[in-house]
Amino acid sequence: MARIIIHIDLDAFFVSVEQAESPKLKGKPVVVGGRPDRRGVVASASYEARSFGIHAGMPLASAYRLCPQATFVEGSFPKYRDASQRFTTILADFSPYLEPVSLDEAYLDATGFESLYGSIHQMAVAIKQRIKDELGLCASIGIASCKVVAKIASDLSKPDGLLEVARGDERSFLSSLPIAKLPGIGKKTERILRGLGINTIGKLSTTPLSALKSHFGASGELLHRYASGIDDRKVEPPSAAKSISRETTFSKDTKDRSFLQATLRYLSERVGSQLRQQDKQAKSITLKLRYADFTTITRSHTLSQATDTDHTIFDTGIKLLMKELTREKQPIRLIGIEVSNLVEPGRQLDMLDASAQRLEQLNKAIDRIRNKYGFTAIQTGRTLLLKDIFPKTEKGYTLHTPSLSR
Ligand code: TTP
Ligand code: MG
């Protein structure tokens, strides 16, 4: 099917967020990454700093040598994540077919959207305008019939650019560009291609496929297709989480059953809370244990009916745990619980059951309080045990919950 793809990438993203916050930095050489007397590399450089030869990935000390008058900013990731979320929210207003690729970059499928905006070009102008008005940031946009060409177009149009490649013009647009402009060609591939006398994307597209395959295997074919402006990758909106899990590594291995139970209760409540937040129910529950010798096991149980209650998650987890503890005598280093096989809540029988309904209401009320006052605002019976040991016990246990796996 003939598609129209828009690729959007914010200009000098981290730096531009800093400039939007401190307008005195606008129009100046600015580097985000840290102080120049520290180790570390440039994360983002303003276009003024780039004119001195500064670029992302360069050691801060080298950037300082090239342009000592530049302003060096430490940067703040939460601030950029927040700007990124607002950027994505704006894009989602334009098309539900949205694929965020990184913090400052996304594809939109705009097929059929001409009539809404007059043209896709006008749609892109409107996107740029909203990003400027609401975030104070500049976006560069490429429009083309496929992802790879749209991405190259936005890159070439930077900064504050907008470039449309008409259907049928893909090959001629790409032909004179240096191979390094093709996404996926890193330093190593570039060196090999140049060694073969292939310096432009056009030359790459006319190189026999067999030659590319012999050098690059299966990815040779992809290179050839992209160089010819052929790319059937769809815009894929992010899929919902397939599972939700929480796990904890103890600072000291333990066999203490009540402590393990209390921890499992705490983790089950966190998993349950997130499950309800996503309006999902789970059919499978998996316990994960890592023993002192680092052997890691998982034990799963599939429920006859999907659940989103803390109690059922914990109850299933504890049964799996007890079975395992009678079998294995080693102390435990890590415990985790995962729910998977997620489904939309249906009109299940237990939802009609009065006690299940009460439990659900209770869980929702607890979630509301926790959302307002933080997770530790309420501790149910078993997690009370953890209160004294959170974050540290006299026994030396510390609890930390690593990032949830998705
Ligand atoms: P990019 O879009 O690659 O770079 P940019 O937005 O700074 O500049 P432009 O798009 O105008 O060329 O990356 C987006 C952000 O990701 C960037 O602002 C900082 C961060 N980043 C790093 O932290 N390290 C890196 O090596 C790169 C390339 C980016
Ligand atoms: Mg960018």
Coordinates of C-alpha atoms and ligand atoms in Angstrom, one line a residue, residues 9-13 104 158, ligand 2:
D9 CA 13.4 14.8 15.2
L10 CA 13.9 17.7 17.6
D11 CA 17.0 19.9 17.0
A12 CA 19.8 19.8 19.5
F13 CA 17.2 18.3 21.9
D104 CA 13.2 13.2 20.6
K158 CA 18.2 20.3 10.0
Ligands
MG2 MG 17.5 15.4 17.7

